[in-house]
Amino acid sequence: MPVSETRESYHHGSLREELITACVALIEAEGIGAVSLRRVAREAGVSPGAPYHHFADRSALLTAISVRGYERLERRLRQARQLAPTAARALGALVETYVWFARDHPAYVQLMLRPELSQPAKHPEAQTAGEGAIRVLTEAVEDCQREGIVPPGDPSPLVGMVWALAIGIVTLWLDGPLEGRCVSLGTTPAGLTVQITALLESMLTGGSRQSNTDGH
Amino acid sequence: MPVSETRESYHHGSLREELITACVALIEAEGIGAVSLRRVAREAGVSPGAPYHHFADRSALLTAISVRGYERLERRLRQARQLAPTAARALGALVETYVWFARDHPAYVQLMLRPELSQPAKHPEAQTAGEGAIRVLTEAVEDCQREGIVPPGDPSPLVGMVWALAIGIVTLWLDGPLEGRCVSLGTTPAGLTVQITALLESMLTGGSRQSNTDGH
DNA sequence: TGTACATCAGTGAACGCGCGTTCACTGATGTAC
DNA sequence: TGTACATCAGTGAACGCGCGTTCACTGATGTAC
């Protein structure tokens, strides 16, 4: 019988799982620059060779984490889309969801945004997993078309716009400049995100009217 | 007399300049993962210790390149803003300009987007240089407000939106997924960029009308 | 213009380090009968 | 249930490597007189 992928304990316990956990914790604690296979093994309390029983090489571990990140992101995006009261709200909510996901799991997203670490040419799984997330975006845009908010035709410009917007906000937040800018503006990254998505929605539904509801 | 920063040749020629050139070329040829100070020195045809007469350490070189990138980007953004016939067009043009800049100088932008390499905590110059670029965006948004396209008030949501949009498209392009997606859509990253900026502008000026001019 | 000296920007050898990966091994776990 | 054996997931030592950085040095460039 082949080794089950879901068993709870063998020798060490489920080392594969613990390596992923340790790597995520390491990135969150010391930044993406601190990642190395040896270091992750050390954090997991295991010898440097041990990971090779679970991952072909360093990039395989990082790819596995990226894949998990995309899967979790997609799940949250699907929930957000289902909960949104209108199609226009869904688009804004998807952007927000991506950003909150990055805030809650910065390590996943940082890996997802650094292909030089996962080497997608070698391990294409992460890219495949990412396509699932984009599918949710596309479906949401198609909803908008069905509701007449967005004209029919190729949905990809709006899909690309929403996707890029989400990645852009996330990058600015995780990389630091957003935090600093928000401080000098008297707001927060989360607050600015909500303002941006509100702006997006108002552009979609009501022309260029921009609501400044937060007392400006 | 102190050493002039702009002299053409001393011993080697202007090594500082050549190190920057070599590093940029290296990133463009082999990707951001190939960067090391030793390697850059080797590419410039110089011994491993030579760079230390021009840069305090590795991150200082990478910061200098980021700074140069932001300066060049800002110059191009200013030109684009001046050439734009309308304020709304200026916003779209700024996004496009950022994206074309990334296409023309991927190495600069990749460094700008990886703070763990420049270590902004140690060398804050890059962040300062980046603020110049955002000032151009802000001015363009204020133009829109002056023209009545955008309601008065805090410009930062729209500034953030345009900024994030630009960075998002750039990230998707440089990191690969955009290229692949565009192929399967029968378009190109540049084409999709233009579609996205057109969409942005039409959202700003005319509600949510989305022109599909490319025969779809 | 020529000489003596200071400075500057290179060389190349060396340092210690952490890295990714391999490998012979071992002992725990699972399987067959 | 007990024993013999196979497999599996660890250990820990070792490999070769490239890295960032330092340092004593050297020879070219610039400066003073």
Tab-separated table of C-alpha atoms (C1' of nucleotides) in Angstrom:
chain	number	residue	atom	x	y	z
A	1	MET	CA	0.000	0.000	0.000
A	2	PRO	CA	1.437	3.385	-0.938
A	3	VAL	CA	2.103	5.911	1.766
A	4	SER	CA	-1.012	7.921	2.444
A	5	GLU	CA	-0.633	11.662	1.896
A	6	THR	CA	-2.904	12.440	4.814
A	7	ARG	CA	-1.519	10.256	7.600
A	8	GLU	CA	-1.052	12.028	10.902
A	9	SER	CA	2.217	10.572	12.122
A	10	TYR	CA	4.934	8.249	10.986
A	11	HIS	CA	8.367	8.767	12.300
A	12	HIS	CA	8.481	12.407	13.051
A	13	GLY	CA	4.856	13.215	12.615
A	14	SER	CA	3.937	14.723	9.289
A	15	LEU	CA	7.177	16.417	8.404
A	16	ARG	CA	5.980	17.607	5.038
A	17	GLU	CA	3.323	19.652	6.745
A	18	GLU	CA	5.690	20.967	9.377
A	19	LEU	CA	8.206	22.098	6.788
A	20	ILE	CA	5.532	24.154	5.094
A	21	THR	CA	4.430	25.613	8.410
A	22	ALA	CA	8.001	26.397	9.419
A	23	CYS	CA	8.763	28.077	6.118
A	24	VAL	CA	5.667	30.261	6.303
A	25	ALA	CA	6.489	31.229	9.880
A	26	LEU	CA	10.076	32.013	8.914
A	27	ILE	CA	9.021	34.332	6.100
A	28	GLU	CA	6.573	36.102	8.359
A	29	ALA	CA	9.190	36.523	11.066
A	30	GLU	CA	12.290	37.425	9.056
A	31	GLY	CA	11.153	38.167	5.556
A	32	ILE	CA	11.439	36.387	2.254
A	33	GLY	CA	15.199	36.974	2.234
A	34	ALA	CA	15.687	34.563	5.132
A	35	VAL	CA	14.402	31.516	3.264
A	36	SER	CA	16.711	28.579	2.699
A	37	LEU	CA	16.040	24.853	2.817
A	38	ARG	CA	18.606	24.316	5.563
A	39	ARG	CA	17.111	27.083	7.630
A	40	VAL	CA	13.595	25.730	7.216
A	41	ALA	CA	14.769	22.268	8.243
A	42	ARG	CA	16.461	23.761	11.310
A	43	GLU	CA	13.287	25.628	12.244
A	44	ALA	CA	11.356	22.378	11.940
A	45	GLY	CA	13.893	20.685	14.234
A	46	VAL	CA	15.148	18.277	11.640
A	47	SER	CA	18.424	17.532	9.884
A	48	PRO	CA	19.345	19.222	6.579
A	49	GLY	CA	18.753	16.094	4.527
A	50	ALA	CA	15.336	15.276	5.902
A	51	PRO	CA	13.312	17.521	3.567
A	52	TYR	CA	14.535	15.526	0.585
A	53	HIS	CA	12.262	12.674	1.565
A	54	HIS	CA	9.317	15.005	0.920
A	55	PHE	CA	10.442	17.521	-1.705
A	56	ALA	CA	12.660	17.030	-4.716
A	57	ASP	CA	14.492	20.265	-4.045
A	58	ARG	CA	14.186	23.700	-2.535
A	59	SER	CA	11.967	25.126	-5.248
A	60	ALA	CA	9.601	22.162	-4.881
A	61	LEU	CA	8.892	23.157	-1.281
A	62	LEU	CA	8.347	26.780	-2.263
A	63	THR	CA	6.112	25.734	-5.129
A	64	ALA	CA	4.032	23.575	-2.784
A	65	ILE	CA	3.498	26.603	-0.557
A	66	SER	CA	2.529	28.762	-3.520
A	67	VAL	CA	0.038	26.137	-4.637
A	68	ARG	CA	-1.501	26.041	-1.196
A	69	GLY	CA	-1.660	29.837	-1.206
A	70	TYR	CA	-3.502	29.912	-4.499
A	71	GLU	CA	-5.915	27.231	-3.339
A	72	ARG	CA	-6.763	29.095	-0.155
A	73	LEU	CA	-7.048	32.359	-2.023
A	74	GLU	CA	-9.393	30.814	-4.549
A	75	ARG	CA	-11.576	29.400	-1.809
A	76	ARG	CA	-11.872	32.806	-0.194
A	77	LEU	CA	-12.536	34.478	-3.522
A	78	ARG	CA	-15.365	32.026	-4.234
A	79	GLN	CA	-16.918	32.719	-0.867
A	80	ALA	CA	-16.661	36.460	-1.403
A	81	ARG	CA	-18.276	36.223	-4.797
A	82	GLN	CA	-21.152	34.181	-3.416
A	83	LEU	CA	-21.764	36.544	-0.539
A	84	ALA	CA	-21.739	39.713	-2.655
A	85	PRO	CA	-25.240	41.209	-3.036
A	86	THR	CA	-24.605	42.558	-6.539
A	87	ALA	CA	-22.277	41.788	-9.405
A	88	ALA	CA	-20.560	45.162	-9.100
A	89	ARG	CA	-20.045	44.652	-5.382
A	90	ALA	CA	-18.574	41.251	-6.143
A	91	LEU	CA	-15.755	42.818	-8.168
A	92	GLY	CA	-14.836	45.179	-5.364
A	93	ALA	CA	-15.171	42.393	-2.838
A	94	LEU	CA	-12.816	40.188	-4.825
A	95	VAL	CA	-10.132	42.864	-4.757
A	96	GLU	CA	-10.660	43.363	-1.045
A	97	THR	CA	-10.553	39.635	-0.439
A	98	TYR	CA	-7.227	39.326	-2.198
A	99	VAL	CA	-5.842	42.161	-0.112
A	100	TRP	CA	-7.134	40.771	3.182
A	101	PHE	CA	-5.730	37.402	2.220
A	102	ALA	CA	-2.329	38.998	1.712
A	103	ARG	CA	-2.605	40.759	5.049
A	104	ASP	CA	-3.539	37.510	6.793
A	105	HIS	CA	-1.011	35.330	4.952
A	106	PRO	CA	1.810	37.573	3.753
A	107	ALA	CA	4.202	34.656	3.328
A	108	TYR	CA	2.005	32.835	0.837
A	109	VAL	CA	1.546	35.925	-1.253
A	110	GLN	CA	5.175	36.939	-1.162
A	111	LEU	CA	6.103	33.537	-2.526
A	112	MET	CA	3.350	33.733	-5.136
A	113	LEU	CA	4.835	37.042	-6.301
A	114	ARG	CA	8.446	35.839	-6.574
A	115	PRO	CA	8.583	33.276	-9.358
A	116	GLU	CA	12.395	33.215	-9.223
A	117	LEU	CA	12.006	31.226	-5.992
A	118	SER	CA	9.390	28.734	-7.165
A	119	GLN	CA	10.915	28.359	-10.635
A	120	PRO	CA	7.642	27.861	-12.468
A	121	ALA	CA	9.502	26.564	-15.520
A	122	LYS	CA	10.488	23.567	-13.386
A	123	HIS	CA	7.285	23.249	-11.357
A	124	PRO	CA	4.271	24.534	-13.282
A	125	GLU	CA	1.758	23.521	-10.584
A	126	ALA	CA	1.677	26.962	-8.988
A	127	GLN	CA	0.745	28.606	-12.247
A	128	THR	CA	-2.032	26.085	-12.759
A	129	ALA	CA	-3.335	26.735	-9.264
A	130	GLY	CA	-3.274	30.475	-9.980
A	131	GLU	CA	-5.531	30.027	-12.953
A	132	GLY	CA	-8.297	28.882	-10.654
A	133	ALA	CA	-8.244	32.243	-8.919
A	134	ILE	CA	-8.484	34.091	-12.196
A	135	ARG	CA	-11.418	31.958	-13.210
A	136	VAL	CA	-13.353	33.367	-10.257
A	137	LEU	CA	-12.578	36.888	-11.428
A	138	THR	CA	-13.689	36.072	-14.927
A	139	GLU	CA	-16.957	34.603	-13.710
A	140	ALA	CA	-17.597	37.718	-11.661
A	141	VAL	CA	-17.026	39.939	-14.680
A	142	GLU	CA	-19.366	37.773	-16.717
A	143	ASP	CA	-21.983	38.248	-14.012
A	144	CYS	CA	-21.595	41.980	-14.512
A	145	GLN	CA	-22.124	41.551	-18.217
A	146	ARG	CA	-25.231	39.475	-17.600
A	147	GLU	CA	-26.581	42.220	-15.350
A	148	GLY	CA	-25.831	44.814	-18.005
A	149	ILE	CA	-23.423	46.771	-15.829
A	150	VAL	CA	-20.614	46.013	-18.230
A	151	PRO	CA	-21.083	45.776	-21.999
A	152	PRO	CA	-20.845	42.334	-23.568
A	153	GLY	CA	-17.725	41.212	-25.370
A	154	ASP	CA	-14.313	40.121	-24.296
A	155	PRO	CA	-14.214	40.255	-20.485
A	156	SER	CA	-10.424	40.211	-20.319
A	157	PRO	CA	-9.710	43.950	-20.057
A	158	LEU	CA	-11.857	44.256	-16.962
A	159	VAL	CA	-10.588	40.941	-15.607
A	160	GLY	CA	-7.041	42.153	-16.137
A	161	MET	CA	-7.832	45.460	-14.534
A	162	VAL	CA	-9.289	43.924	-11.396
A	163	TRP	CA	-6.565	41.342	-11.174
A	164	ALA	CA	-3.810	43.923	-11.613
A	165	LEU	CA	-5.460	46.230	-9.129
A	166	ALA	CA	-5.517	43.518	-6.493
A	167	ILE	CA	-1.914	42.489	-7.080
A	168	GLY	CA	-0.821	46.109	-7.117
A	169	ILE	CA	-2.414	46.969	-3.789
A	170	VAL	CA	-1.028	43.794	-2.273
A	171	THR	CA	2.475	44.531	-3.550
A	172	LEU	CA	2.392	48.085	-2.251
A	173	TRP	CA	1.220	46.900	1.112
A	174	LEU	CA	3.602	43.983	1.568
A	175	ASP	CA	6.581	45.916	0.253
A	176	GLY	CA	6.069	48.796	2.611
A	177	PRO	CA	5.371	51.967	0.622
A	178	LEU	CA	1.637	51.822	1.207
A	179	GLU	CA	2.012	51.674	4.959
A	180	GLY	CA	4.259	54.741	5.015
A	181	ARG	CA	2.089	56.699	2.650
A	182	CYS	CA	-1.071	55.907	4.561
A	183	VAL	CA	0.451	57.123	7.793
A	184	SER	CA	1.213	60.500	6.249
A	185	LEU	CA	-2.311	60.557	4.806
A	186	GLY	CA	-3.929	59.774	8.130
A	187	THR	CA	-5.418	56.505	6.930
A	188	THR	CA	-4.485	52.828	6.820
A	189	PRO	CA	-3.762	50.389	4.017
A	190	ALA	CA	-7.053	48.653	4.729
A	191	GLY	CA	-8.897	51.960	4.705
A	192	LEU	CA	-7.339	52.984	1.438
A	193	THR	CA	-8.157	49.597	-0.056
A	194	VAL	CA	-11.808	50.014	0.807
A	195	GLN	CA	-11.756	53.501	-0.707
A	196	ILE	CA	-10.204	52.159	-3.893
A	197	THR	CA	-12.701	49.354	-4.261
A	198	ALA	CA	-15.563	51.749	-3.552
A	199	LEU	CA	-14.175	53.952	-6.288
A	200	LEU	CA	-13.997	50.999	-8.653
A	201	GLU	CA	-17.581	50.053	-7.948
A	202	SER	CA	-18.849	53.585	-8.329
A	203	MET	CA	-17.037	53.855	-11.636
A	204	LEU	CA	-18.702	50.654	-12.766
A	205	THR	CA	-22.189	51.528	-11.695
A	206	GLY	CA	-22.554	55.281	-11.618
A	207	GLY	CA	-20.043	56.994	-13.839
A	208	SER	CA	-17.139	58.795	-12.233
A	209	ARG	CA	-18.865	59.911	-9.028
A	210	GLN	CA	-16.449	59.385	-6.200
A	211	SER	CA	-17.959	59.172	-2.744
A	212	ASN	CA	-15.911	60.557	0.100
A	213	THR	CA	-17.922	59.034	2.864
A	214	ASP	CA	-15.215	59.135	5.491
A	215	GLY	CA	-15.680	62.742	6.405
A	216	HIS	CA	-13.212	64.436	4.145
B	1	MET	CA	39.767	68.522	-4.872
B	2	PRO	CA	37.235	65.751	-4.245
B	3	VAL	CA	36.685	63.148	-6.890
B	4	SER	CA	34.139	64.335	-9.381
B	5	GLU	CA	31.074	62.109	-9.705
B	6	THR	CA	30.861	62.738	-13.426
B	7	ARG	CA	34.418	62.200	-14.649
B	8	GLU	CA	34.742	59.993	-17.672
B	9	SER	CA	37.800	57.937	-16.843
B	10	TYR	CA	40.255	57.396	-14.042
B	11	HIS	CA	41.892	54.094	-13.719
B	12	HIS	CA	39.440	51.739	-15.214
B	13	GLY	CA	37.102	54.220	-16.718
B	14	SER	CA	34.052	54.950	-14.658
B	15	LEU	CA	33.655	51.669	-12.857
B	16	ARG	CA	30.683	52.812	-10.838
B	17	GLU	CA	28.778	53.305	-14.029
B	18	GLU	CA	29.939	50.027	-15.518
B	19	LEU	CA	28.905	48.080	-12.458
B	20	ILE	CA	25.412	49.464	-12.767
B	21	THR	CA	25.324	48.646	-16.462
B	22	ALA	CA	26.650	45.146	-15.882
B	23	CYS	CA	24.123	44.448	-13.142
B	24	VAL	CA	21.230	45.610	-15.292
B	25	ALA	CA	22.445	43.498	-18.200
B	26	LEU	CA	22.870	40.494	-15.928
B	27	ILE	CA	19.320	40.727	-14.619
B	28	GLU	CA	17.956	41.080	-18.123
B	29	ALA	CA	19.954	38.093	-19.322
B	30	GLU	CA	19.596	35.666	-16.426
B	31	GLY	CA	16.933	37.041	-14.151
B	32	ILE	CA	16.924	38.648	-10.761
B	33	GLY	CA	18.015	35.389	-9.149
B	34	ALA	CA	21.440	35.616	-10.780
B	35	VAL	CA	22.450	38.820	-9.013
B	36	SER	CA	25.467	38.805	-6.708
B	37	LEU	CA	28.162	41.388	-6.181
B	38	ARG	CA	30.904	38.988	-7.203
B	39	ARG	CA	29.063	38.052	-10.344
B	40	VAL	CA	28.465	41.694	-11.269
B	41	ALA	CA	32.154	42.456	-10.725
B	42	ARG	CA	33.075	39.511	-12.918
B	43	GLU	CA	30.732	40.705	-15.658
B	44	ALA	CA	32.344	44.141	-15.463
B	45	GLY	CA	35.749	42.490	-15.818
B	46	VAL	CA	36.987	43.516	-12.421
B	47	SER	CA	38.147	41.824	-9.219
B	48	PRO	CA	35.678	41.006	-6.431
B	49	GLY	CA	36.957	43.760	-4.157
B	50	ALA	CA	36.798	46.570	-6.698
B	51	PRO	CA	33.119	47.476	-6.203
B	52	TYR	CA	33.818	48.391	-2.604
B	53	HIS	CA	35.570	51.541	-3.761
B	54	HIS	CA	32.221	52.701	-5.155
B	55	PHE	CA	29.519	51.066	-3.047
B	56	ALA	CA	29.442	50.389	0.659
B	57	ASP	CA	27.978	46.939	0.111
B	58	ARG	CA	25.839	44.869	-2.176
B	59	SER	CA	22.556	46.500	-1.253
B	60	ALA	CA	24.071	49.940	-1.909
B	61	LEU	CA	24.649	49.008	-5.554
B	62	LEU	CA	21.135	47.644	-5.882
B	63	THR	CA	19.701	50.723	-4.214
B	64	ALA	CA	21.610	52.972	-6.617
B	65	ILE	CA	20.051	51.114	-9.522
B	66	SER	CA	16.587	51.422	-8.003
B	67	VAL	CA	17.103	55.135	-7.527
B	68	ARG	CA	18.133	55.524	-11.138
B	69	GLY	CA	15.086	53.522	-12.178
B	70	TYR	CA	12.742	55.770	-10.243
B	71	GLU	CA	14.393	58.883	-11.668
B	72	ARG	CA	14.047	57.672	-15.242
B	73	LEU	CA	10.508	56.537	-14.626
B	74	GLU	CA	9.583	59.892	-13.145
B	75	ARG	CA	11.065	61.712	-16.143
B	76	ARG	CA	9.007	59.615	-18.514
B	77	LEU	CA	5.882	60.046	-16.412
B	78	ARG	CA	6.325	63.830	-16.488
B	79	GLN	CA	6.695	63.800	-20.253
B	80	ALA	CA	3.619	61.625	-20.640
B	81	ARG	CA	1.566	63.903	-18.445
B	82	GLN	CA	2.619	66.957	-20.418
B	83	LEU	CA	1.842	65.351	-23.762
B	84	ALA	CA	-1.594	64.108	-22.775
B	85	PRO	CA	-4.389	66.075	-24.423
B	86	THR	CA	-6.801	65.738	-21.513
B	87	ALA	CA	-6.556	65.072	-17.816
B	88	ALA	CA	-8.363	61.763	-18.144
B	89	ARG	CA	-6.041	60.690	-20.944
B	90	ALA	CA	-3.113	61.641	-18.727
B	91	LEU	CA	-4.121	59.075	-16.111
B	92	GLY	CA	-4.313	56.310	-18.675
B	93	ALA	CA	-1.086	57.479	-20.249
B	94	LEU	CA	0.691	57.370	-16.897
B	95	VAL	CA	-0.277	53.746	-16.417
B	96	GLU	CA	0.829	52.927	-19.938
B	97	THR	CA	4.088	54.782	-19.446
B	98	TYR	CA	4.871	52.793	-16.339
B	99	VAL	CA	4.175	49.583	-18.196
B	100	TRP	CA	6.262	50.538	-21.239
B	101	PHE	CA	9.047	51.569	-18.918
B	102	ALA	CA	8.965	48.134	-17.319
B	103	ARG	CA	9.005	46.508	-20.727
B	104	ASP	CA	11.982	48.621	-21.814
B	105	HIS	CA	13.867	48.334	-18.526
B	106	PRO	CA	12.727	45.174	-16.765
B	107	ALA	CA	15.798	45.046	-14.560
B	108	TYR	CA	15.174	48.431	-12.995
B	109	VAL	CA	11.594	47.581	-12.223
B	110	GLN	CA	12.336	44.132	-10.883
B	111	LEU	CA	14.767	45.682	-8.420
B	112	MET	CA	12.277	48.384	-7.525
B	113	LEU	CA	9.759	45.662	-6.705
B	114	ARG	CA	12.065	43.585	-4.496
B	115	PRO	CA	12.850	45.613	-1.406
B	116	GLU	CA	14.538	42.651	0.264
B	117	LEU	CA	17.432	43.227	-2.164
B	118	SER	CA	17.775	46.985	-1.740
B	119	GLN	CA	17.110	46.875	2.008
B	120	PRO	CA	15.272	50.193	2.194
B	121	ALA	CA	15.676	50.254	5.976
B	122	LYS	CA	19.412	50.626	5.384
B	123	HIS	CA	19.277	52.803	2.268
B	124	PRO	CA	16.130	54.931	2.176
B	125	GLU	CA	17.131	56.783	-1.003
B	126	ALA	CA	15.137	54.517	-3.291
B	127	GLN	CA	11.952	55.141	-1.369
B	128	THR	CA	12.557	58.885	-1.571
B	129	ALA	CA	13.122	58.639	-5.306
B	130	GLY	CA	9.887	56.680	-5.622
B	131	GLU	CA	7.915	59.452	-4.028
B	132	GLY	CA	8.752	61.704	-6.974
B	133	ALA	CA	6.947	59.320	-9.280
B	134	ILE	CA	3.873	59.296	-7.088
B	135	ARG	CA	3.865	63.076	-7.036
B	136	VAL	CA	3.330	63.036	-10.791
B	137	LEU	CA	0.350	60.736	-10.347
B	138	THR	CA	-1.077	62.977	-7.677
B	139	GLU	CA	-0.710	66.043	-9.838
B	140	ALA	CA	-2.477	64.286	-12.685
B	141	VAL	CA	-5.373	63.350	-10.431
B	142	GLU	CA	-5.584	66.948	-9.216
B	143	ASP	CA	-5.785	68.029	-12.849
B	144	CYS	CA	-8.782	65.761	-13.210
B	145	GLN	CA	-10.372	67.362	-10.193
B	146	ARG	CA	-9.726	70.816	-11.632
B	147	GLU	CA	-11.398	69.766	-14.858
B	148	GLY	CA	-14.360	68.400	-12.920
B	149	ILE	CA	-13.889	64.831	-14.172
B	150	VAL	CA	-13.268	63.669	-10.652
B	151	PRO	CA	-15.024	65.124	-7.611
B	152	PRO	CA	-12.944	67.284	-5.275
B	153	GLY	CA	-11.620	65.929	-2.009
B	154	ASP	CA	-8.846	63.588	-1.054
B	155	PRO	CA	-7.163	62.449	-4.280
B	156	SER	CA	-5.485	59.466	-2.672
B	157	PRO	CA	-8.016	56.737	-3.503
B	158	LEU	CA	-7.703	57.459	-7.202
B	159	VAL	CA	-3.947	57.968	-6.912
B	160	GLY	CA	-3.684	54.639	-5.138
B	161	MET	CA	-5.875	52.983	-7.708
B	162	VAL	CA	-3.814	54.189	-10.659
B	163	TRP	CA	-0.557	53.445	-8.920
B	164	ALA	CA	-1.656	49.937	-7.930
B	165	LEU	CA	-3.008	49.303	-11.401
B	166	ALA	CA	0.326	50.194	-12.977
B	167	ILE	CA	2.333	48.093	-10.556
B	168	GLY	CA	-0.077	45.215	-10.945
B	169	ILE	CA	0.130	45.112	-14.711
B	170	VAL	CA	3.891	45.430	-14.555
B	171	THR	CA	4.164	42.592	-12.044
B	172	LEU	CA	1.947	40.330	-14.090
B	173	TRP	CA	3.954	41.059	-17.191
B	174	LEU	CA	7.433	40.711	-15.720
B	175	ASP	CA	6.537	37.625	-13.733
B	176	GLY	CA	5.167	35.775	-16.702
B	177	PRO	CA	1.463	35.055	-16.161
B	178	LEU	CA	0.310	37.929	-18.335
B	179	GLU	CA	2.298	36.749	-21.326
B	180	GLY	CA	0.873	33.252	-21.102
B	181	ARG	CA	-2.655	34.446	-20.600
B	182	CYS	CA	-2.457	36.871	-23.482
B	183	VAL	CA	-1.298	34.162	-25.832
B	184	SER	CA	-4.350	32.073	-25.044
B	185	LEU	CA	-6.525	35.174	-25.471
B	186	GLY	CA	-5.042	36.030	-28.835
B	187	THR	CA	-3.656	39.354	-27.666
B	188	THR	CA	-0.425	40.718	-26.206
B	189	PRO	CA	0.474	42.249	-22.857
B	190	ALA	CA	0.834	45.629	-24.547
B	191	GLY	CA	-2.525	45.217	-26.221
B	192	LEU	CA	-4.215	44.253	-23.001
B	193	THR	CA	-2.577	47.193	-21.238
B	194	VAL	CA	-4.017	49.598	-23.764
B	195	GLN	CA	-7.419	47.993	-23.335
B	196	ILE	CA	-7.211	48.344	-19.590
B	197	THR	CA	-6.186	51.985	-19.702
B	198	ALA	CA	-8.917	52.711	-22.240
B	199	LEU	CA	-11.345	51.092	-19.845
B	200	LEU	CA	-10.052	53.203	-16.994
B	201	GLU	CA	-10.445	56.369	-19.000
B	202	SER	CA	-13.918	55.499	-20.192
B	203	MET	CA	-14.910	54.750	-16.619
B	204	LEU	CA	-13.609	58.156	-15.600
B	205	THR	CA	-15.241	60.131	-18.349
B	206	GLY	CA	-18.291	58.289	-19.542
B	207	GLY	CA	-19.622	55.912	-16.946
B	208	SER	CA	-19.055	52.223	-17.472
B	209	ARG	CA	-19.157	52.132	-21.286
B	210	GLN	CA	-16.468	49.780	-22.433
B	211	SER	CA	-15.330	50.161	-26.020
B	212	ASN	CA	-14.305	47.017	-27.808
B	213	THR	CA	-12.605	48.685	-30.724
B	214	ASP	CA	-10.418	45.767	-31.682
B	215	GLY	CA	-13.112	43.870	-33.492
B	216	HIS	CA	-14.244	41.487	-30.838
C	1	DT	C1'	59.201	70.999	-17.347
C	2	DG	C1'	60.799	67.844	-13.668
C	3	DT	C1'	60.758	65.678	-9.449
C	4	DA	C1'	58.784	64.043	-4.858
C	5	DC	C1'	54.989	62.866	-2.785
C	6	DA	C1'	50.015	61.814	-1.728
C	7	DT	C1'	46.007	59.798	-3.087
C	8	DC	C1'	43.146	56.912	-5.365
C	9	DA	C1'	41.242	52.769	-7.610
C	10	DG	C1'	42.517	48.839	-8.805
C	11	DT	C1'	44.482	43.479	-7.732
C	12	DG	C1'	44.326	38.969	-5.938
C	13	DA	C1'	44.531	36.158	-2.076
C	14	DA	C1'	42.219	35.040	1.881
C	15	DC	C1'	38.530	34.743	5.657
C	16	DG	C1'	34.553	32.381	7.350
C	17	DC	C1'	30.002	31.195	6.191
C	18	DG	C1'	25.760	29.115	4.834
C	19	DC	C1'	24.027	27.050	1.063
C	20	DG	C1'	21.908	22.890	-1.753
C	21	DT	C1'	22.452	18.382	-2.177
C	22	DT	C1'	24.237	13.507	-1.531
C	23	DC	C1'	25.024	9.373	0.898
C	24	DA	C1'	25.879	5.534	3.928
C	25	DC	C1'	23.659	4.583	8.006
C	26	DT	C1'	19.979	3.283	11.425
C	27	DG	C1'	16.149	2.447	13.880
C	28	DA	C1'	11.195	2.669	13.797
C	29	DT	C1'	7.127	1.143	11.364
C	30	DG	C1'	4.539	-1.955	8.597
C	31	DT	C1'	3.786	-6.694	6.256
C	32	DA	C1'	3.798	-11.763	5.348
C	33	DC	C1'	3.295	-15.997	7.008
D	1	DT	C1'	0.557	-13.748	18.664
D	2	DG	C1'	5.378	-14.128	17.103
D	3	DT	C1'	9.080	-13.875	14.067
D	4	DA	C1'	11.661	-12.470	9.705
D	5	DC	C1'	11.946	-9.286	6.571
D	6	DA	C1'	11.166	-5.005	3.751
D	7	DT	C1'	10.430	-0.356	3.621
D	8	DC	C1'	10.460	4.079	5.038
D	9	DA	C1'	11.888	8.480	7.136
D	10	DG	C1'	14.948	10.015	9.723
D	11	DT	C1'	20.453	11.219	11.076
D	12	DG	C1'	24.764	13.454	10.633
D	13	DA	C1'	28.825	13.879	8.169
D	14	DA	C1'	30.563	15.324	4.029
D	15	DC	C1'	30.996	17.431	-0.802
D	16	DG	C1'	31.983	21.460	-3.454
D	17	DC	C1'	30.500	25.999	-4.260
D	18	DG	C1'	29.742	30.842	-4.522
D	19	DC	C1'	28.926	34.318	-1.584
D	20	DG	C1'	30.039	39.060	0.893
D	21	DT	C1'	33.630	41.274	2.648
D	22	DT	C1'	38.479	42.458	4.161
D	23	DC	C1'	43.179	43.535	3.496
D	24	DA	C1'	47.931	44.283	2.278
D	25	DC	C1'	49.603	45.508	-1.977
D	26	DT	C1'	50.633	48.238	-6.267
D	27	DG	C1'	50.797	51.072	-9.899
D	28	DA	C1'	48.509	54.821	-12.157
D	29	DT	C1'	46.883	59.508	-11.597
D	30	DG	C1'	47.004	64.021	-9.686
D	31	DT	C1'	49.402	67.882	-6.924
D	32	DA	C1'	52.992	70.973	-4.957
D	33	DC	C1'	56.871	73.304	-5.625
